[in-house]
Short mmCIF file of C-alpha atoms and ligand atoms in Angstrom, two decimals:
data_model
loop_
_atom_site.label_atom_id
_atom_site.label_comp_id
_atom_site.label_asym_id
_atom_site.label_seq_id
_atom_site.Cartn_x
_atom_site.Cartn_y
_atom_site.Cartn_z
CA MET A 1 -61.42 91.03 193.94
CA ILE A 2 -62.68 88.85 196.62
CA CYS A 3 -63.42 85.27 194.56
CA LYS A 4 -66.80 84.42 195.53
CA THR A 5 -68.05 81.96 192.96
CA GLN A 6 -66.06 78.72 191.76
CA ALA A 7 -66.25 80.96 188.12
CA ASP A 8 -63.81 83.61 190.16
CA TYR A 9 -61.70 80.78 191.19
CA ASP A 10 -61.34 78.87 187.82
CA GLY A 11 -61.24 82.46 185.85
CA MET A 12 -58.19 83.74 188.02
CA ARG A 13 -56.57 80.20 187.80
CA ALA A 14 -57.20 80.24 183.82
CA ALA A 15 -55.28 83.50 183.67
CA GLY A 16 -52.50 82.68 186.21
CA LYS A 17 -51.60 79.82 183.86
CA VAL A 18 -51.58 82.35 180.61
CA VAL A 19 -49.26 84.63 182.55
CA LYS A 20 -47.11 81.49 183.74
CA ALA A 21 -46.73 80.02 180.11
CA ALA A 22 -45.67 83.89 178.78
CA LEU A 23 -42.82 83.99 181.46
CA ASP A 24 -41.73 80.27 180.77
CA ALA A 25 -41.66 81.47 176.69
CA ALA A 26 -39.69 84.56 177.73
CA GLU A 27 -37.33 82.70 179.78
CA LYS A 28 -36.34 80.61 176.83
CA CYS A 29 -35.39 83.76 174.80
CA VAL A 30 -33.49 85.49 177.48
CA ARG A 31 -29.88 85.34 176.49
CA ALA A 32 -26.99 87.30 175.29
CA GLY A 33 -27.42 88.83 171.87
CA ALA A 34 -31.50 88.95 172.28
CA THR A 35 -33.10 92.19 171.92
CA THR A 36 -36.10 92.97 174.40
CA LEU A 37 -38.29 93.56 171.90
CA GLU A 38 -38.12 90.18 170.61
CA ILE A 39 -38.43 88.65 174.04
CA ASP A 40 -41.93 91.17 174.16
CA ALA A 41 -42.68 89.68 170.94
CA VAL A 42 -42.66 86.18 172.31
CA VAL A 43 -44.75 87.17 175.20
CA GLU A 44 -47.37 88.49 173.29
CA GLN A 45 -47.97 85.90 170.80
CA THR A 46 -47.84 83.36 173.67
CA ILE A 47 -50.50 85.18 175.39
CA ARG A 48 -52.60 85.93 172.29
CA SER A 49 -52.11 81.79 171.20
CA MET A 50 -54.12 81.05 174.37
CA GLY A 51 -56.80 83.41 173.88
CA ALA A 52 -55.78 85.91 176.21
CA THR A 53 -55.10 89.63 175.43
CA PRO A 54 -51.80 91.59 176.79
CA SER A 55 -53.18 94.02 179.38
CA SER A 56 -50.25 96.36 179.95
CA LYS A 57 -50.33 97.16 175.84
CA GLY A 58 -52.52 100.40 175.79
CA PHE A 59 -52.66 100.69 179.91
CA HIS A 60 -51.99 104.32 180.10
CA GLY A 61 -50.63 104.34 176.71
CA TYR A 62 -47.85 101.73 177.71
CA PRO A 63 -46.70 100.43 174.11
CA ASN A 64 -46.02 96.71 174.84
CA ALA A 65 -47.08 93.30 176.00
CA SER A 66 -44.50 92.87 178.89
CA CYS A 67 -42.10 95.17 180.91
CA ILE A 68 -38.54 93.79 180.39
CA SER A 69 -36.05 95.83 182.88
CA VAL A 70 -32.35 95.59 182.79
CA ASN A 71 -29.86 95.81 185.57
CA ASP A 72 -30.59 98.92 187.03
CA VAL A 73 -33.76 99.41 185.69
CA VAL A 74 -36.42 98.27 188.65
CA VAL A 75 -39.76 98.09 186.72
CA HIS A 76 -41.85 99.08 183.61
CA GLY A 77 -38.77 98.88 181.09
CA ILE A 78 -40.10 99.26 177.40
CA PRO A 79 -39.02 97.09 175.35
CA SER A 80 -36.26 98.47 172.59
CA LEU A 81 -33.51 97.41 170.10
CA ASN A 82 -31.13 97.01 172.87
CA VAL A 83 -29.60 93.98 173.19
CA VAL A 84 -29.13 91.81 176.38
CA LYS A 85 -25.66 91.08 177.41
CA ASP A 86 -23.80 88.26 179.35
CA GLY A 87 -24.27 89.27 182.98
CA ASP A 88 -27.26 91.05 182.61
CA ILE A 89 -30.38 90.69 185.01
CA VAL A 90 -33.47 91.11 182.96
CA SER A 91 -36.60 91.30 184.71
CA VAL A 92 -40.08 90.50 182.52
CA ASP A 93 -43.30 91.07 184.03
CA ILE A 94 -46.31 90.19 182.42
CA THR A 95 -50.24 90.94 182.60
CA ALA A 96 -52.60 88.86 180.70
CA LEU A 97 -56.49 89.41 180.52
CA LEU A 98 -58.19 85.85 180.26
CA ASN A 99 -62.28 85.81 180.00
CA GLY A 100 -62.55 89.09 182.28
CA TYR A 101 -59.68 88.13 184.84
CA GLN A 102 -56.60 89.51 185.11
CA SER A 103 -53.29 88.04 186.42
CA ASP A 104 -49.74 89.77 186.73
CA ALA A 105 -46.19 88.29 187.66
CA ALA A 106 -42.57 88.96 187.34
CA ARG A 107 -39.57 87.02 187.15
CA THR A 108 -35.83 88.20 186.98
CA PHE A 109 -33.84 85.91 184.79
CA LEU A 110 -29.99 85.67 184.69
CA VAL A 111 -27.96 86.38 181.55
CA GLY A 112 -24.66 83.73 181.60
CA ASN A 113 -22.21 84.72 184.13
CA VAL A 114 -23.71 86.83 186.84
CA SER A 115 -22.04 87.99 189.55
CA GLU A 116 -22.49 86.25 192.88
CA ARG A 117 -23.77 89.54 194.15
CA ASP A 118 -26.28 89.68 191.35
CA ARG A 119 -27.48 86.08 192.12
CA ALA A 120 -28.15 86.62 195.55
CA LEU A 121 -30.08 90.05 195.07
CA VAL A 122 -32.37 88.05 192.46
CA ALA A 123 -32.55 84.96 194.92
CA ALA A 124 -33.44 87.68 197.76
CA ALA A 125 -36.62 88.88 195.57
CA LYS A 126 -37.75 85.46 195.70
CA GLU A 127 -37.17 84.58 199.16
CA ALA A 128 -38.93 87.47 200.46
CA PHE A 129 -42.19 86.39 198.65
CA GLU A 130 -41.74 82.87 199.93
CA LEU A 131 -41.51 83.89 203.11
CA ALA A 132 -44.17 86.35 202.79
CA MET A 133 -46.49 84.03 201.68
CA GLU A 134 -46.50 82.20 205.20
CA TYR A 135 -48.10 85.39 206.61
CA ALA A 136 -50.76 85.87 203.61
CA VAL A 137 -53.35 84.15 205.65
CA ALA A 138 -57.14 85.21 206.11
CA GLY A 139 -57.22 86.73 209.51
CA ASN A 140 -53.72 88.71 209.18
CA ARG A 141 -53.15 91.90 207.56
CA VAL A 142 -51.83 93.57 204.40
CA GLY A 143 -49.16 94.94 206.87
CA ASP A 144 -48.15 91.43 207.61
CA ILE A 145 -46.93 90.75 204.00
CA SER A 146 -45.52 94.15 203.90
CA ALA A 147 -43.44 93.84 206.97
CA THR A 148 -42.26 90.38 206.48
CA VAL A 149 -40.74 91.47 202.83
CA GLN A 150 -39.07 94.64 204.07
CA MET A 151 -37.18 93.01 207.19
CA PHE A 152 -36.13 89.80 205.27
CA CYS A 153 -34.66 92.24 202.38
CA GLU A 154 -33.25 94.96 204.75
CA PHE A 155 -31.78 92.29 207.10
CA GLY A 156 -30.13 90.93 204.04
CA GLY A 157 -28.67 94.49 203.29
CA TYR A 158 -31.25 95.27 200.40
CA GLY A 159 -32.87 98.48 199.30
CA VAL A 160 -36.55 98.11 199.40
CA VAL A 161 -38.66 100.28 196.89
CA ARG A 162 -41.20 102.24 198.42
CA ASP A 163 -42.73 104.38 195.36
CA LEU A 164 -43.95 101.15 194.05
CA THR A 165 -46.29 98.50 195.78
CA GLY A 166 -48.23 95.39 194.91
CA HIS A 167 -52.05 95.76 194.37
CA GLY A 168 -55.43 93.90 194.63
CA ILE A 169 -55.95 92.16 191.20
CA GLY A 170 -59.25 90.78 189.75
CA HIS A 171 -61.23 92.03 186.91
CA ASN A 172 -58.97 94.95 186.75
CA MET A 173 -55.12 94.93 186.94
CA HIS A 174 -54.84 97.13 189.63
CA GLU A 175 -57.28 96.99 192.29
CA PRO A 176 -57.31 97.70 196.23
CA PRO A 177 -55.80 97.17 198.43
CA GLU A 178 -52.39 98.44 198.07
CA VAL A 179 -49.57 95.84 198.53
CA PRO A 180 -46.31 97.53 199.77
CA ASN A 181 -43.29 96.10 200.41
CA PHE A 182 -42.47 97.88 203.66
CA GLY A 183 -44.80 98.53 206.77
CA LYS A 184 -46.01 97.15 210.18
CA ARG A 185 -47.49 94.31 211.02
CA LYS A 186 -51.41 94.20 212.20
CA THR A 187 -52.04 97.10 209.86
CA GLY A 188 -53.62 97.73 206.65
CA ALA A 189 -56.59 95.80 205.14
CA PRO A 190 -57.62 92.52 206.22
CA LEU A 191 -56.95 89.25 204.18
CA LYS A 192 -60.40 87.70 203.78
CA VAL A 193 -60.70 84.29 202.00
CA GLY A 194 -60.97 84.99 198.25
CA LEU A 195 -58.89 87.96 198.17
CA CYS A 196 -56.92 88.62 194.83
CA ILE A 197 -53.32 89.97 195.19
CA ALA A 198 -50.07 90.42 193.48
CA VAL A 199 -47.38 90.26 195.77
CA GLU A 200 -44.31 92.00 194.22
CA PRO A 201 -41.08 92.37 196.16
CA MET A 202 -38.94 95.01 193.95
CA ILE A 203 -35.60 95.60 195.74
CA THR A 204 -32.00 96.89 195.15
CA ALA A 205 -28.20 95.90 195.56
CA GLY A 206 -28.32 99.77 197.18
CA GLY A 207 -30.61 102.56 198.09
CA TRP A 208 -34.26 102.35 197.80
CA ARG A 209 -34.87 105.70 195.74
CA VAL A 210 -35.87 105.28 192.25
CA LYS A 211 -36.42 107.77 189.61
CA THR A 212 -38.19 107.63 186.15
CA ASP A 213 -36.97 108.71 182.91
CA ARG A 214 -38.25 110.78 180.33
CA ASP A 215 -40.14 108.48 178.79
CA GLY A 216 -42.21 108.64 181.67
CA TRP A 217 -42.04 104.76 182.14
CA THR A 218 -38.68 103.30 182.90
CA VAL A 219 -37.99 103.49 186.60
CA ARG A 220 -34.63 103.16 187.77
CA THR A 221 -32.69 103.18 191.07
CA SER A 222 -31.12 106.32 191.65
CA ASP A 223 -27.73 105.21 192.83
CA GLY A 224 -27.10 102.95 189.94
CA SER A 225 -27.42 99.95 191.76
CA ARG A 226 -28.69 96.65 190.25
CA ALA A 227 -32.59 95.72 190.82
CA ALA A 228 -34.82 92.46 191.15
CA HIS A 229 -38.33 91.71 190.98
CA TYR A 230 -40.23 88.78 191.78
CA GLU A 231 -44.21 88.79 191.60
CA ASN A 232 -47.11 86.29 191.81
CA THR A 233 -50.80 86.67 191.57
CA ILE A 234 -51.94 84.80 194.43
CA ILE A 235 -55.56 83.95 196.39
CA VAL A 236 -55.83 84.23 200.03
CA THR A 237 -57.19 81.25 202.21
CA ASP A 238 -57.52 79.83 205.41
CA GLY A 239 -54.44 78.03 205.32
CA ALA A 240 -51.63 78.39 202.49
CA PRO A 241 -52.26 81.15 199.88
CA GLU A 242 -53.13 79.62 196.36
CA ILE A 243 -50.23 80.99 194.15
CA LEU A 244 -51.25 81.21 190.53
CA THR A 245 -48.43 82.08 188.33
CA VAL A 246 -45.97 79.54 189.37
N1 MF3 B 1 -47.12 94.56 185.86
C1 MF3 B 1 -47.01 95.73 186.44
C2 MF3 B 1 -47.45 95.54 188.14
O1 MF3 B 1 -47.00 94.59 188.74
C3 MF3 B 1 -48.02 96.93 185.75
C4 MF3 B 1 -47.78 97.26 184.76
S1 MF3 B 1 -48.54 98.52 183.61
C5 MF3 B 1 -47.65 98.81 182.19
O2 MF3 B 1 -48.20 96.21 188.30
F1 MF3 B 1 -48.59 99.74 181.63
F2 MF3 B 1 -46.25 99.35 182.85
F3 MF3 B 1 -47.28 97.73 181.94
CO1 CO B 2 -46.59 92.90 187.08
CO1 CO B 3 -48.43 93.90 190.01
#
């Protein structure tokens, strides 16, 4: 969506606040001994308490309010009775709908004593996003974001997942344009003032290849390496982008 009216801007901002609140609530309950279903329940309660609805629930049959992806799971992990353990890295991805506007964001949380290598992986996903924001300006193209994420992550020795991308967002969770985490500068859709996109580096400590479990959702690294995800919904402007989910 390209925001055109004040109502569009306000609607996207309000939806962003819901997702941010749900991520904060999730962070508080991500600890050794918690099940991913418990974390999901807190996410759903938080979203509903703010008058919003969890967009992922029922999306192509997806069963839950959040995607919770542990260790080698990159994205779309289904909450379960599995318990989070010391040393795990836990990605929580949340999309909420408020007054007709969607917002989408993800974080990878650290559980207890996480290895230095995994801490660096998680930090790199966030840094890639932040660096990409310097190129997410009207007049540039989607490829300027994509190339920035790819170059930063590959230079660091990380795998950049190719099978999944960021995306436009607005009245729908997924809208054009696609926002890949790899690509070439000065290519792809033009970034315009008001354009709403979800930028979401998905990176691994190994290769970029992924596979999907037989549940049809859980996406894991093919080589068993761990993965990190960092996503925010943003609005493109003439200057620094407006980041709605921080
Ligand atoms: N939040 C995911 C994204 O970043 C989409 C999740 S759809 C679901 O695009 F059905 F898996 F929840
Ligand atoms: Co998401
Ligand atoms: Co997304």
